[in-house]
Structures are given as structure tokens and as C-alpha cells.
Amino acid sequence: MWKAYYTPVSVEEALRLLAEHAGRARLIAGGTDLILELERGQRPDVEVLIDITRIPGLDTIEQGPDGRIHLGPLVTHNQVVASPLCRARAFPLAQACWEVGSPQIRNRGTVAGNLITASPANDTIVPLWAMDATVTLQSVRGRRILSFEDFYQGVRRTAMAPDEMLVDIAFAPLEPNERGIFLKLGLRRFQAISVVSVAAVVAFDGERVARARIALGAVAPTIVRAREAEDFLQGRALTDDAIARAGELARGAARPIDDIRGPAWYRAEMVRVLTMRALRRLREGAEREGFPERPAQLWARGEGRWPTWLQVPPGLATWDGQVCHREEGPEPIVTTVNGQRVVVHGANDKTLLRMLREDLHLTGTKEGCGEGECGACTVILDGMAVMSCLVPAPRAHGAEILTVEGVAAGGRLHPVQAAFIRHGAVQCGYCTPGFVMSGVALLAEIPRPTRDQIRQAFAGNLCRCTGYYSLLEAVEEAAGAGP
Ligand code: FES
Ligand code: FES
């Protein structure tokens, strides 16, 4: 799928590689969109991947000396969901991140990647646009800061040049008099692409609106602001009449198209409905309703941050110990799978799923969709559940992987496996390894999960035959059994 895979350990080296291979190279972090595009042959121009996930210091969420919240380019969706700063001062962004894909996707996918993909249906762009965020782009030529209005140029088109890297996302935190909300309409509860989404941020002066910012997703070539609605609300109380009028004005800002997820007229109408719903929730202070206090992230270990060190002794394999780790052609991937050090040759252009199955013959991990939708390929990579069909195999170099073959210990099944058997949570069994891995990751993270947390943990796993009740009950029982 790609000819060369580089793993730089500094931004400077990443930028140098980007400049050297400009036009043929893409940066990769989570890769949840890019791997899919490469698999589908939609990126014939991309021959070089530059993996920036080993660069230290790029996954921070912090309030800077300028008072703004800064997200590094490696901040994942799940990190935002868990961030006390984002939950307190950028709540619509935390809500949007929670709506992205499934836990496995949110563990790999980054907010920066979501912005760069530039689909008008991408969830995180909407609240960030409503919060007037900026992006900082860097290349060997220098840095520039762009507003979203300047950054986005059309469907999946941005102002980012081929040699640039998005190095910072920044926005002002919500003030004590401001409240914000993100609402999304999808065709299903999880793993859904937006039919319509709305983010509203309102600054209150007593009962009145001092300032309103409303952004609309999936209803135009880029995210759009509902400027007329914003202007109309300024200085008014959020009465039912004012909210109804703002909903009408927001509908007027939408320019939707018909597509597989819904006809244009329906989308426009849903803009009106969601805008009204958002404003009512803000008026009532009910924007946090339904947002989980302790979401299941499938962090079996750690706090959702990817290690930047390579667990490979210097001198072994391709690590030069200095600036850039480089893998091409026959160079081996040295990794630890189920506690065993393995050396794999010839897998540099594969996904992790294919490497596990084809090279290591660990066929317990299944390919269902190959697109991050079904969860059958779930493994635990460096302590987090991921979809292995969307992970480049070279990312496993220096990593630790747990597959379904490795969860039983000392000749005894893991409590999740044993409970699956007792509850008849298996029929054809194709989905089972993925469910087991999600269950194992969940219990390592939350030893006594609620029914809701188990549902959240299984949001990225599909089963076509068993039905879900026995799966939920099995994990409840396994939690009771405890490790
Ligand atoms: Fe990876 Fe379906 S999610 S095969
Ligand atoms: Fe057959 Fe789940 S048991 S797909």
C-alpha cells in the first residue's frame, strides 16, 4: 500500500522528510481515515508514510500563557473526552469527540486528523468552528496560523500545503458566563457519520444573550456558521419565540445535498430542530445531560497516551538511536506479541491485522469489514484497544500487542471468555475474539463496569447472530468474578 514508512522522533525531522518527499508523502498518526483511503486505492499518489506517533510532547492538552487551550497534533478523541480541562472549559468539543466512531477508533484517531480530513460531516470541526479555533501549520519554510474560515476551502480541501504539518489547535476556553453544546443526528447511536450536527456556544448576560455562536455540520461543502441566527439572538432572552426564530434562520444557512444518509429537505429541517434543541438545553442548563461521567475508553493500561519510546534495544533492527527510525522493504518489525518477542520480515507495507494473521499465524483476530466498523479485529496495542485493520504494521515496531490468543493465563480462560461460554454469548464465533478483547480491555480499565459502560465498551463491536444481551450479561458476570 505504501513503499516507505518512516518514524521520526522530532518535528524537525518529520518536516524535513515531508519536504524531501513533498507530494508523495503523508503524515500518519491515528490513520483511521488514511489507511482506509490507501486500502481503497483512493490515494495513488501516496508512497511514503511518516508516522509521527513516536514524537514526544505532541499529545498535550493545556491552557497556555495566552489563556487559550492548546491541543497538540497527537491528542486523540478519547483523550479529549477524559480531559478535565476540555470537559470543564470546552464541553462541546468533549461531546463531539465522544460521538466519534467507537472506543477503538477514538483511541487511535486524533482531533488534528479529523480536522485535516476536512469532511463537512466530521464531528470535531463543528464545535471548534463555533469556538473560533485556529490551527498552526508548520513546514521547513516557517509557521502560519489560520482561522477555520481560511483553513477550509471545500469538501475535503484545506489550505494545508503538502509539506506542512498541523502542529497546534488553539481556542479560547468557555468563560463562566458561557455554555456550549454539540448535538449530532446519525442513523444509529454509535459508529455513525453525521446526518446533521450543530454546535452552539452562548455567552449570557443574565437572561439575555450577549453573544451566540452556532456552527452547522454536514449541510454544506464545509462547516458553516449560522450568522443570521447568531446576530438575531444577540441581546435577546432565549424565549420560545426567539429560539423558534433562530431555528428558522439556522435552517436558512444550510445548503445540504441529497445523499445516502438523507435528503436535503430533511437535513435542512433537522438543522432547525437541532438548533432549537441546543438553545433550549443551554437555556435550561441541561447541556451535560446524558454525557457519561466515567466513560469506557478501553484503556486496559495507562491513561490513553501512546508511549513514544520504542521497546526495542538500540542496535537491534532498524533503530539508529539518533533522529529517524526508518523502515523500508525487508527491514524487520521487532515487536512483542502476547509476551513473546517476535521479528517479522516483509510486513512493512501491511496492516497490523494482516501481519498478525499472515506472518504470525495468529488467526484468532478476524477481519470482518476491514474498515474499522465491526471490531472483529480488535487487539490491545500498547495498553489500548484498537482496530488492527486500521493500524500500519510498522507501528507495531517496538510495541506490545495482546491478541485473543494471549488472554488466557496459566491454563485458565480469562473470566470474560469463561462467562461467554456460560452465557451462550457465542454462535458462529466470528465476532467473538473482538468482543473478548473489548471486554478484557474494559475490565482492566473499569473492574466493575455498569451496564451502560459495557454498552459503551461494545459500541465498536458488531455481532450478526447472538444478539447482545448475552454478551452484556457475560461481562457483568465476569466483572463479578474479577481477575
Ligand atoms: Fe477491523 Fe472490521 S473493524 S475488520
Ligand atoms: Fe456470529 Fe457474533 S456470534 S457474528
Tab-separated table of C-alpha atoms and ligand atoms in Angstrom:
chain	number	residue	atom	x	y	z
A	1	MET	CA	0.000	0.000	0.000
A	2	TRP	CA	2.969	2.259	0.662
A	3	LYS	CA	6.589	1.946	-0.323
A	4	ALA	CA	8.363	3.552	2.649
A	5	TYR	CA	7.470	4.093	6.271
A	6	TYR	CA	9.399	6.498	8.462
A	7	THR	CA	9.135	7.046	12.189
A	8	PRO	CA	10.849	10.314	13.061
A	9	VAL	CA	11.287	11.292	16.693
A	10	SER	CA	11.288	15.061	16.272
A	11	VAL	CA	9.051	17.559	14.495
A	12	GLU	CA	12.080	18.940	12.662
A	13	GLU	CA	12.857	15.513	11.227
A	14	ALA	CA	9.219	14.956	10.263
A	15	LEU	CA	9.180	18.290	8.429
A	16	ARG	CA	12.438	17.522	6.697
A	17	LEU	CA	11.038	14.198	5.474
A	18	LEU	CA	7.815	15.891	4.357
A	19	ALA	CA	9.778	18.447	2.358
A	20	GLU	CA	12.021	15.763	0.862
A	21	HIS	CA	9.041	13.669	-0.253
A	22	ALA	CA	6.575	16.511	-0.851
A	23	GLY	CA	3.631	15.390	-2.918
A	24	ARG	CA	4.344	11.683	-2.304
A	25	ALA	CA	4.222	11.600	1.486
A	26	ARG	CA	1.558	11.834	4.160
A	27	LEU	CA	1.919	12.196	7.868
A	28	ILE	CA	0.161	9.457	9.763
A	29	ALA	CA	-0.922	9.374	13.394
A	30	GLY	CA	-4.178	7.505	14.071
A	31	GLY	CA	-4.516	6.632	10.393
A	32	THR	CA	-8.191	5.758	10.799
A	33	ASP	CA	-9.067	7.609	7.595
A	34	LEU	CA	-5.798	7.368	5.703
A	35	ILE	CA	-5.358	3.594	5.933
A	36	LEU	CA	-8.859	3.155	4.599
A	37	GLU	CA	-8.194	5.503	1.691
A	38	LEU	CA	-4.962	3.679	0.884
A	39	GLU	CA	-6.690	0.296	1.069
A	40	ARG	CA	-9.354	1.538	-1.330
A	41	GLY	CA	-6.783	2.893	-3.761
A	42	GLN	CA	-8.016	6.446	-3.290
A	43	ARG	CA	-4.508	7.781	-2.619
A	44	PRO	CA	-2.394	6.507	-5.528
A	45	ASP	CA	-0.062	9.479	-5.081
A	46	VAL	CA	0.940	8.483	-1.531
A	47	GLU	CA	4.039	6.295	-1.442
A	48	VAL	CA	5.609	7.399	1.823
A	49	LEU	CA	4.101	7.400	5.302
A	50	ILE	CA	5.698	9.457	8.044
A	51	ASP	CA	4.497	8.165	11.400
A	52	ILE	CA	4.616	10.976	13.951
A	53	THR	CA	3.320	8.966	16.906
A	54	ARG	CA	6.798	8.464	18.388
A	55	ILE	CA	7.491	12.194	18.622
A	56	PRO	CA	7.369	13.172	22.294
A	57	GLY	CA	5.320	16.093	23.569
A	58	LEU	CA	2.685	16.284	20.848
A	59	ASP	CA	-0.227	14.832	22.812
A	60	THR	CA	-0.711	17.573	25.374
A	61	ILE	CA	-3.914	19.407	26.213
A	62	GLU	CA	-3.125	22.558	28.155
A	63	GLN	CA	-4.047	26.146	28.762
A	64	GLY	CA	-1.162	28.262	27.531
A	65	PRO	CA	0.244	31.544	28.835
A	66	ASP	CA	-2.015	33.225	26.248
A	67	GLY	CA	-5.045	31.858	28.132
A	68	ARG	CA	-6.090	29.691	25.179
A	69	ILE	CA	-6.483	25.930	25.235
A	70	HIS	CA	-3.932	24.214	23.013
A	71	LEU	CA	-4.280	20.697	21.638
A	72	GLY	CA	-1.194	19.008	20.245
A	73	PRO	CA	-1.446	17.132	16.953
A	74	LEU	CA	-1.395	13.711	18.640
A	75	VAL	CA	-4.281	14.356	21.019
A	76	THR	CA	-6.807	11.586	20.480
A	77	HIS	CA	-10.563	11.847	20.714
A	78	ASN	CA	-10.574	9.739	23.849
A	79	GLN	CA	-8.006	11.976	25.498
A	80	VAL	CA	-10.304	14.956	24.949
A	81	VAL	CA	-13.267	13.010	26.355
A	82	ALA	CA	-11.262	12.314	29.511
A	83	SER	CA	-9.603	15.728	29.807
A	84	PRO	CA	-10.823	17.668	32.876
A	85	LEU	CA	-9.873	20.913	31.092
A	86	CYS	CA	-11.909	20.109	27.982
A	87	ARG	CA	-14.856	18.786	29.975
A	88	ALA	CA	-14.913	21.972	32.043
A	89	ARG	CA	-13.985	24.660	29.514
A	90	ALA	CA	-14.580	23.143	26.057
A	91	PHE	CA	-17.539	20.914	26.695
A	92	PRO	CA	-18.937	20.903	23.115
A	93	LEU	CA	-15.604	19.542	21.892
A	94	ALA	CA	-15.653	16.778	24.517
A	95	GLN	CA	-19.184	15.903	23.399
A	96	ALA	CA	-18.170	15.824	19.743
A	97	CYS	CA	-15.151	13.633	20.476
A	98	TRP	CA	-17.395	11.237	22.376
A	99	GLU	CA	-19.597	10.959	19.277
A	100	VAL	CA	-16.722	9.864	17.029
A	101	GLY	CA	-16.766	6.207	15.925
A	102	SER	CA	-16.141	3.716	18.692
A	103	PRO	CA	-13.691	3.448	21.610
A	104	GLN	CA	-11.136	1.677	19.420
A	105	ILE	CA	-11.340	4.431	16.788
A	106	ARG	CA	-11.206	7.190	19.402
A	107	ASN	CA	-8.072	5.641	20.891
A	108	ARG	CA	-6.195	5.977	17.605
A	109	GLY	CA	-7.919	8.844	15.802
A	110	THR	CA	-6.624	12.330	16.552
A	111	VAL	CA	-8.511	15.605	16.587
A	112	ALA	CA	-5.895	17.033	14.207
A	113	GLY	CA	-6.533	14.172	11.788
A	114	ASN	CA	-10.256	14.774	11.980
A	115	LEU	CA	-9.680	18.442	11.084
A	116	ILE	CA	-7.326	17.655	8.219
A	117	THR	CA	-9.660	15.110	6.629
A	118	ALA	CA	-11.974	18.084	6.159
A	119	SER	CA	-15.189	16.223	5.607
A	120	PRO	CA	-18.145	18.507	6.337
A	121	ALA	CA	-19.553	15.629	8.398
A	122	ASN	CA	-16.513	15.387	10.688
A	123	ASP	CA	-17.637	15.915	14.246
A	124	THR	CA	-14.829	17.844	15.897
A	125	ILE	CA	-14.665	20.629	13.302
A	126	VAL	CA	-18.135	21.829	14.268
A	127	PRO	CA	-17.567	22.780	17.937
A	128	LEU	CA	-14.076	24.060	17.199
A	129	TRP	CA	-15.504	26.321	14.494
A	130	ALA	CA	-18.134	27.536	16.953
A	131	MET	CA	-15.331	28.331	19.401
A	132	ASP	CA	-13.373	30.266	16.741
A	133	ALA	CA	-10.402	27.904	16.899
A	134	THR	CA	-7.254	28.390	14.876
A	135	VAL	CA	-4.741	25.911	13.507
A	136	THR	CA	-0.991	26.390	13.306
A	137	LEU	CA	0.733	24.904	10.287
A	138	GLN	CA	4.470	24.376	10.193
A	139	SER	CA	6.933	23.449	7.480
A	140	VAL	CA	10.633	23.907	6.847
A	141	ARG	CA	9.573	27.266	5.396
A	142	GLY	CA	8.096	28.540	8.658
A	143	ARG	CA	4.824	28.689	10.609
A	144	ARG	CA	1.447	30.241	9.953
A	145	ILE	CA	-1.761	30.450	11.948
A	146	LEU	CA	-5.081	30.173	10.133
A	147	SER	CA	-8.682	30.648	11.162
A	148	PHE	CA	-11.055	27.868	10.159
A	149	GLU	CA	-12.586	30.203	7.556
A	150	ASP	CA	-9.186	30.382	5.873
A	151	PHE	CA	-8.195	26.773	6.520
A	152	TYR	CA	-11.222	25.105	4.926
A	153	GLN	CA	-11.631	25.516	1.177
A	154	GLY	CA	-14.234	22.924	0.211
A	155	VAL	CA	-15.201	19.283	0.591
A	156	ARG	CA	-12.070	17.543	1.881
A	157	ARG	CA	-9.953	20.522	0.833
A	158	THR	CA	-7.832	22.643	3.139
A	159	ALA	CA	-5.194	25.322	2.744
A	160	MET	CA	-2.517	22.978	4.097
A	161	ALA	CA	0.403	22.576	1.689
A	162	PRO	CA	1.895	19.103	1.058
A	163	ASP	CA	4.974	19.952	3.127
A	164	GLU	CA	3.057	21.333	6.107
A	165	MET	CA	2.175	19.716	9.417
A	166	LEU	CA	-0.632	20.822	11.703
A	167	VAL	CA	1.198	21.409	14.988
A	168	ASP	CA	-1.363	23.174	17.167
A	169	ILE	CA	-5.097	23.685	17.582
A	170	ALA	CA	-5.977	26.638	19.805
A	171	PHE	CA	-9.131	28.304	21.079
A	172	ALA	CA	-10.355	30.399	23.975
A	173	PRO	CA	-11.892	28.354	26.801
A	174	LEU	CA	-15.538	28.941	27.627
A	175	GLU	CA	-15.915	31.620	30.282
A	176	PRO	CA	-18.107	31.146	33.383
A	177	ASN	CA	-20.968	33.019	31.645
A	178	GLU	CA	-20.715	30.819	28.531
A	179	ARG	CA	-22.328	27.490	27.878
A	180	GLY	CA	-21.924	25.251	24.882
A	181	ILE	CA	-23.369	22.104	23.413
A	182	PHE	CA	-22.826	19.751	20.467
A	183	LEU	CA	-25.705	17.713	19.078
A	184	LYS	CA	-25.478	15.109	16.343
A	185	LEU	CA	-28.071	13.270	14.354
A	186	GLY	CA	-26.829	9.951	12.953
A	187	LEU	CA	-28.564	6.932	11.509
A	188	ARG	CA	-27.575	4.899	14.573
A	189	ARG	CA	-26.342	5.591	18.074
A	190	PHE	CA	-22.666	4.625	17.651
A	191	GLN	CA	-20.286	4.355	14.719
A	192	ALA	CA	-22.414	6.863	12.814
A	193	ILE	CA	-21.493	9.603	10.383
A	194	SER	CA	-23.437	12.797	10.998
A	195	VAL	CA	-26.580	13.411	9.009
A	196	VAL	CA	-26.579	16.827	10.635
A	197	SER	CA	-24.679	18.248	13.589
A	198	VAL	CA	-24.943	21.532	15.446
A	199	ALA	CA	-22.665	23.219	17.966
A	200	ALA	CA	-23.922	26.246	19.865
A	201	VAL	CA	-21.935	28.408	22.257
A	202	VAL	CA	-23.830	31.144	24.044
A	203	ALA	CA	-22.478	33.868	26.340
A	204	PHE	CA	-25.171	35.017	28.748
A	205	ASP	CA	-25.599	38.423	30.305
A	206	GLY	CA	-28.153	37.499	32.918
A	207	GLU	CA	-31.127	36.151	30.984
A	208	ARG	CA	-30.025	37.718	27.730
A	209	VAL	CA	-27.663	36.506	25.073
A	210	ALA	CA	-24.517	38.589	24.974
A	211	ARG	CA	-23.130	36.566	22.087
A	212	ALA	CA	-24.148	33.420	20.250
A	213	ARG	CA	-22.027	31.240	18.013
A	214	ILE	CA	-23.682	28.457	16.040
A	215	ALA	CA	-21.912	26.080	13.650
A	216	LEU	CA	-23.614	23.526	11.401
A	217	GLY	CA	-22.105	20.250	10.179
A	218	ALA	CA	-22.891	18.047	7.161
A	219	VAL	CA	-25.103	20.608	5.454
A	220	ALA	CA	-22.686	22.431	3.121
A	221	PRO	CA	-19.296	21.814	1.443
A	222	THR	CA	-17.629	22.925	4.687
A	223	ILE	CA	-18.919	23.510	8.193
A	224	VAL	CA	-20.859	26.806	8.172
A	225	ARG	CA	-21.744	29.358	10.808
A	226	ALA	CA	-25.387	30.381	11.126
A	227	ARG	CA	-24.546	34.076	11.192
A	228	GLU	CA	-28.086	35.411	10.845
A	229	ALA	CA	-29.250	33.317	13.757
A	230	GLU	CA	-26.256	34.459	15.807
A	231	ASP	CA	-26.989	38.130	15.092
A	232	PHE	CA	-30.682	37.702	15.768
A	233	LEU	CA	-30.070	36.227	19.216
A	234	GLN	CA	-27.737	38.953	20.400
A	235	GLY	CA	-29.355	40.970	23.199
A	236	ARG	CA	-32.447	38.756	23.376
A	237	ALA	CA	-33.672	36.419	26.058
A	238	LEU	CA	-33.933	32.792	24.966
A	239	THR	CA	-37.716	32.735	24.860
A	240	ASP	CA	-39.535	30.020	22.957
A	241	ASP	CA	-40.282	32.537	20.198
A	242	ALA	CA	-36.671	33.674	19.929
A	243	ILE	CA	-35.465	30.074	19.819
A	244	ALA	CA	-38.006	29.225	17.110
A	245	ARG	CA	-36.885	32.181	15.001
A	246	ALA	CA	-33.206	31.290	15.478
A	247	GLY	CA	-34.010	27.745	14.332
A	248	GLU	CA	-35.605	29.113	11.148
A	249	LEU	CA	-32.615	31.363	10.478
A	250	ALA	CA	-30.166	28.494	11.042
A	251	ARG	CA	-32.110	26.399	8.559
A	252	GLY	CA	-31.612	29.198	6.045
A	253	ALA	CA	-27.833	28.926	6.452
A	254	ALA	CA	-27.806	25.243	5.474
A	255	ARG	CA	-27.072	24.223	1.881
A	256	PRO	CA	-27.446	20.449	2.153
A	257	ILE	CA	-27.388	17.871	-0.605
A	258	ASP	CA	-29.266	14.609	-1.046
A	259	ASP	CA	-27.143	11.597	-0.238
A	260	ILE	CA	-27.365	8.115	1.191
A	261	ARG	CA	-27.773	9.437	4.727
A	262	GLY	CA	-30.729	11.688	3.993
A	263	PRO	CA	-32.407	14.024	1.511
A	264	ALA	CA	-31.611	17.719	1.510
A	265	TRP	CA	-35.035	18.815	2.755
A	266	TYR	CA	-34.746	16.506	5.778
A	267	ARG	CA	-31.301	17.774	6.645
A	268	ALA	CA	-32.417	21.400	6.443
A	269	GLU	CA	-35.373	20.645	8.686
A	270	MET	CA	-33.129	18.820	11.157
A	271	VAL	CA	-30.866	21.877	11.313
A	272	ARG	CA	-33.866	23.825	12.546
A	273	VAL	CA	-34.819	21.140	15.050
A	274	LEU	CA	-31.307	20.573	16.415
A	275	THR	CA	-30.619	24.308	16.694
A	276	MET	CA	-33.790	24.793	18.707
A	277	ARG	CA	-32.994	21.770	20.848
A	278	ALA	CA	-29.463	23.036	21.501
A	279	LEU	CA	-30.647	26.510	22.507
A	280	ARG	CA	-33.332	25.097	24.807
A	281	ARG	CA	-30.794	22.856	26.519
A	282	LEU	CA	-28.462	25.818	27.015
A	283	ARG	CA	-31.292	27.946	28.389
A	284	GLU	CA	-32.131	25.225	30.867
A	285	GLY	CA	-28.525	24.458	31.765
A	286	ALA	CA	-29.118	20.906	30.588
A	287	GLU	CA	-26.321	20.601	28.048
A	288	ARG	CA	-24.474	17.915	30.049
A	289	GLU	CA	-27.468	15.620	30.304
A	290	GLY	CA	-26.595	12.127	29.112
A	291	PHE	CA	-22.850	12.751	28.921
A	292	PRO	CA	-21.096	9.955	30.819
A	293	GLU	CA	-19.320	10.915	33.997
A	294	ARG	CA	-16.930	7.970	33.660
A	295	PRO	CA	-16.919	6.824	30.027
A	296	ALA	CA	-15.494	3.464	28.987
A	297	GLN	CA	-12.417	4.204	26.863
A	298	LEU	CA	-10.968	0.692	26.548
A	299	TRP	CA	-7.755	1.748	28.191
A	300	ALA	CA	-6.541	-1.534	29.566
A	301	ARG	CA	-3.444	0.192	30.847
A	302	GLY	CA	-2.375	3.794	31.382
A	303	GLU	CA	-4.231	6.985	30.667
A	304	GLY	CA	-4.768	6.855	26.960
A	305	ARG	CA	-1.393	8.271	25.939
A	306	TRP	CA	0.674	6.410	23.406
A	307	PRO	CA	4.250	5.679	24.504
A	308	THR	CA	6.793	7.496	22.399
A	309	TRP	CA	9.673	5.214	23.263
A	310	LEU	CA	10.451	2.109	21.285
A	311	GLN	CA	10.664	-1.065	23.316
A	312	VAL	CA	13.463	-2.359	21.135
A	313	PRO	CA	17.084	-2.405	22.277
A	314	PRO	CA	19.229	0.107	20.369
A	315	GLY	CA	21.245	-1.647	17.726
A	316	LEU	CA	18.580	-4.243	17.085
A	317	ALA	CA	16.660	-3.958	13.856
A	318	THR	CA	16.398	-0.500	12.327
A	319	TRP	CA	16.695	1.924	15.196
A	320	ASP	CA	19.651	4.234	14.654
A	321	GLY	CA	19.276	5.778	18.095
A	322	GLN	CA	19.582	9.275	16.788
A	323	VAL	CA	16.986	11.002	14.736
A	324	CYS	CA	14.926	8.863	12.486
A	325	HIS	CA	13.792	5.319	12.611
A	326	ARG	CA	13.285	4.117	9.087
A	327	GLU	CA	11.681	1.038	7.686
A	328	GLU	CA	11.653	0.019	4.086
A	329	GLY	CA	11.468	-3.190	2.140
A	330	PRO	CA	12.884	-6.153	4.019
A	331	GLU	CA	13.721	-4.381	7.275
A	332	PRO	CA	12.186	-6.277	10.190
A	333	ILE	CA	9.456	-5.294	12.589
A	334	VAL	CA	10.531	-6.260	16.097
A	335	THR	CA	7.628	-6.407	18.476
A	336	THR	CA	6.202	-8.217	21.476
A	337	VAL	CA	3.058	-10.251	20.931
A	338	ASN	CA	1.390	-11.977	23.865
A	339	GLY	CA	4.563	-11.619	25.874
A	340	GLN	CA	6.867	-13.083	23.211
A	341	ARG	CA	9.455	-11.061	21.316
A	342	VAL	CA	8.967	-11.647	17.578
A	343	VAL	CA	10.821	-10.459	14.492
A	344	VAL	CA	8.763	-10.142	11.322
A	345	HIS	CA	10.198	-9.655	7.867
A	346	GLY	CA	8.345	-8.333	4.855
A	347	ALA	CA	5.339	-6.789	6.639
A	348	ASN	CA	6.237	-3.114	6.353
A	349	ASP	CA	3.508	-2.413	3.835
A	350	LYS	CA	0.740	-4.320	5.637
A	351	THR	CA	-1.798	-3.575	8.279
A	352	LEU	CA	-1.268	-4.950	11.766
A	353	LEU	CA	-4.212	-7.288	11.189
A	354	ARG	CA	-2.565	-8.818	8.153
A	355	MET	CA	0.771	-9.132	9.902
A	356	LEU	CA	-0.813	-10.964	12.839
A	357	ARG	CA	-2.732	-13.343	10.622
A	358	GLU	CA	-0.384	-13.874	7.654
A	359	ASP	CA	3.051	-13.620	9.229
A	360	LEU	CA	2.489	-14.694	12.828
A	361	HIS	CA	-0.402	-17.075	12.034
A	362	LEU	CA	-2.429	-15.668	14.911
A	363	THR	CA	-5.725	-16.166	13.167
A	364	GLY	CA	-7.886	-15.589	16.214
A	365	THR	CA	-8.003	-11.929	15.264
A	366	LYS	CA	-10.582	-11.725	12.486
A	367	GLU	CA	-11.177	-9.498	9.503
A	368	GLY	CA	-14.851	-8.618	9.247
A	369	CYS	CA	-15.183	-5.346	7.406
A	370	GLY	CA	-11.574	-4.210	7.043
A	371	GLU	CA	-12.854	-0.662	7.566
A	372	GLY	CA	-12.970	-0.058	11.312
A	373	GLU	CA	-16.689	-0.762	11.519
A	374	CYS	CA	-17.114	-4.230	13.032
A	375	GLY	CA	-14.497	-4.644	15.778
A	376	ALA	CA	-13.683	-8.265	14.868
A	377	CYS	CA	-10.025	-7.264	14.539
A	378	THR	CA	-9.757	-5.669	17.994
A	379	VAL	CA	-6.405	-6.138	19.740
A	380	ILE	CA	-4.746	-4.301	22.611
A	381	LEU	CA	-1.806	-2.263	21.376
A	382	ASP	CA	0.432	-0.632	23.988
A	383	GLY	CA	-2.379	-0.909	26.519
A	384	MET	CA	-5.276	0.376	24.391
A	385	ALA	CA	-7.904	-1.409	22.342
A	386	VAL	CA	-7.577	-0.616	18.633
A	387	MET	CA	-8.927	-1.860	15.323
A	388	SER	CA	-5.902	-3.703	13.935
A	389	CYS	CA	-7.225	-3.379	10.374
A	390	LEU	CA	-6.516	0.377	10.609
A	391	VAL	CA	-3.052	0.192	12.181
A	392	PRO	CA	0.005	0.036	9.918
A	393	ALA	CA	2.109	-2.974	10.870
A	394	PRO	CA	5.296	-0.887	11.219
A	395	ARG	CA	3.586	0.962	14.089
A	396	ALA	CA	3.956	-2.295	15.991
A	397	HIS	CA	7.737	-1.991	15.859
A	398	GLY	CA	8.843	-1.639	19.465
A	399	ALA	CA	5.275	-2.061	20.729
A	400	GLU	CA	3.424	-4.572	22.892
A	401	ILE	CA	0.395	-6.363	21.494
A	402	LEU	CA	-2.163	-8.569	23.174
A	403	THR	CA	-4.379	-10.714	20.971
A	404	VAL	CA	-7.133	-13.143	21.848
A	405	GLU	CA	-4.563	-15.961	21.852
A	406	GLY	CA	-2.833	-14.296	24.798
A	407	VAL	CA	-5.641	-13.522	27.234
A	408	ALA	CA	-5.924	-16.946	28.846
A	409	ALA	CA	-3.267	-17.418	31.513
A	410	GLY	CA	-1.921	-20.365	33.460
A	411	GLY	CA	-4.084	-22.798	31.544
A	412	ARG	CA	-7.272	-20.962	32.540
A	413	LEU	CA	-9.583	-18.964	30.334
A	414	HIS	CA	-9.923	-15.284	31.094
A	415	PRO	CA	-13.112	-14.617	33.116
A	416	VAL	CA	-14.614	-12.914	30.057
A	417	GLN	CA	-14.030	-15.996	27.904
A	418	ALA	CA	-15.415	-18.320	30.556
A	419	ALA	CA	-18.503	-16.143	31.011
A	420	PHE	CA	-19.109	-16.041	27.247
A	421	ILE	CA	-19.294	-19.827	27.277
A	422	ARG	CA	-21.601	-19.985	30.297
A	423	HIS	CA	-23.963	-17.376	28.809
A	424	GLY	CA	-24.025	-18.788	25.296
A	425	ALA	CA	-22.636	-15.476	24.061
A	426	VAL	CA	-21.181	-17.203	21.003
A	427	GLN	CA	-22.856	-18.612	17.916
A	428	CYS	CA	-20.816	-18.571	14.705
A	429	GLY	CA	-17.978	-17.084	16.782
A	430	TYR	CA	-16.627	-14.790	14.103
A	431	CYS	CA	-17.135	-11.638	16.158
A	432	THR	CA	-16.163	-13.295	19.448
A	433	PRO	CA	-12.409	-12.525	19.573
A	434	GLY	CA	-13.179	-8.837	19.095
A	435	PHE	CA	-15.795	-8.844	21.843
A	436	VAL	CA	-13.450	-10.733	24.143
A	437	MET	CA	-10.696	-8.179	23.613
A	438	SER	CA	-13.041	-5.252	24.235
A	439	GLY	CA	-14.331	-6.991	27.353
A	440	VAL	CA	-10.798	-7.683	28.589
A	441	ALA	CA	-9.759	-4.065	27.987
A	442	LEU	CA	-12.887	-2.803	29.736
A	443	LEU	CA	-12.390	-4.871	32.892
A	444	ALA	CA	-8.751	-3.828	33.092
A	445	GLU	CA	-9.887	-0.215	32.942
A	446	ILE	CA	-13.102	-0.421	34.987
A	447	PRO	CA	-13.178	-3.620	37.052
A	448	ARG	CA	-16.861	-3.226	37.990
A	449	PRO	CA	-18.500	-1.576	34.976
A	450	THR	CA	-22.140	-0.589	34.845
A	451	ARG	CA	-24.415	-1.935	32.114
A	452	ASP	CA	-24.048	1.436	30.348
A	453	GLN	CA	-20.261	1.251	30.450
A	454	ILE	CA	-20.356	-2.263	28.973
A	455	ARG	CA	-22.574	-0.946	26.179
A	456	GLN	CA	-20.099	1.868	25.572
A	457	ALA	CA	-17.228	-0.626	25.518
A	458	PHE	CA	-19.003	-2.752	22.898
A	459	ALA	CA	-20.037	0.194	20.734
A	460	GLY	CA	-17.413	-0.735	18.141
A	461	ASN	CA	-18.170	-4.473	18.039
A	462	LEU	CA	-20.900	-5.946	15.873
A	463	CYS	CA	-22.459	-9.387	16.136
A	464	ARG	CA	-24.808	-10.710	13.484
A	465	CYS	CA	-26.120	-13.763	15.231
A	466	THR	CA	-26.024	-13.915	19.005
A	467	GLY	CA	-27.799	-10.734	19.965
A	468	TYR	CA	-26.283	-8.522	22.575
A	469	TYR	CA	-27.983	-9.370	25.864
A	470	SER	CA	-25.969	-12.492	26.499
A	471	LEU	CA	-22.767	-10.570	25.761
A	472	LEU	CA	-23.667	-7.839	28.237
A	473	GLU	CA	-24.668	-10.343	30.895
A	474	ALA	CA	-21.482	-12.332	30.388
A	475	VAL	CA	-19.300	-9.278	31.021
A	476	GLU	CA	-21.358	-8.380	34.083
A	477	GLU	CA	-20.769	-11.845	35.432
A	478	ALA	CA	-17.068	-11.757	34.530
A	479	ALA	CA	-16.758	-8.453	36.388
A	480	GLY	CA	-18.284	-10.096	39.418
A	481	ALA	CA	-15.786	-12.950	39.122
A	482	GLY	CA	-12.940	-10.448	38.927
A	483	PRO	CA	-9.398	-11.338	37.951
B	1	FES	FE1	-11.334	-4.184	11.591
B	1	FES	FE2	-13.877	-4.749	10.991
B	1	FES	S1	-13.104	-3.218	12.327
B	1	FES	S2	-12.098	-5.823	10.424
B	2	FES	FE1	-21.766	-14.821	14.867
B	2	FES	FE2	-21.357	-12.813	16.550
B	2	FES	S1	-21.562	-14.946	17.034
B	2	FES	S2	-21.302	-12.756	14.395
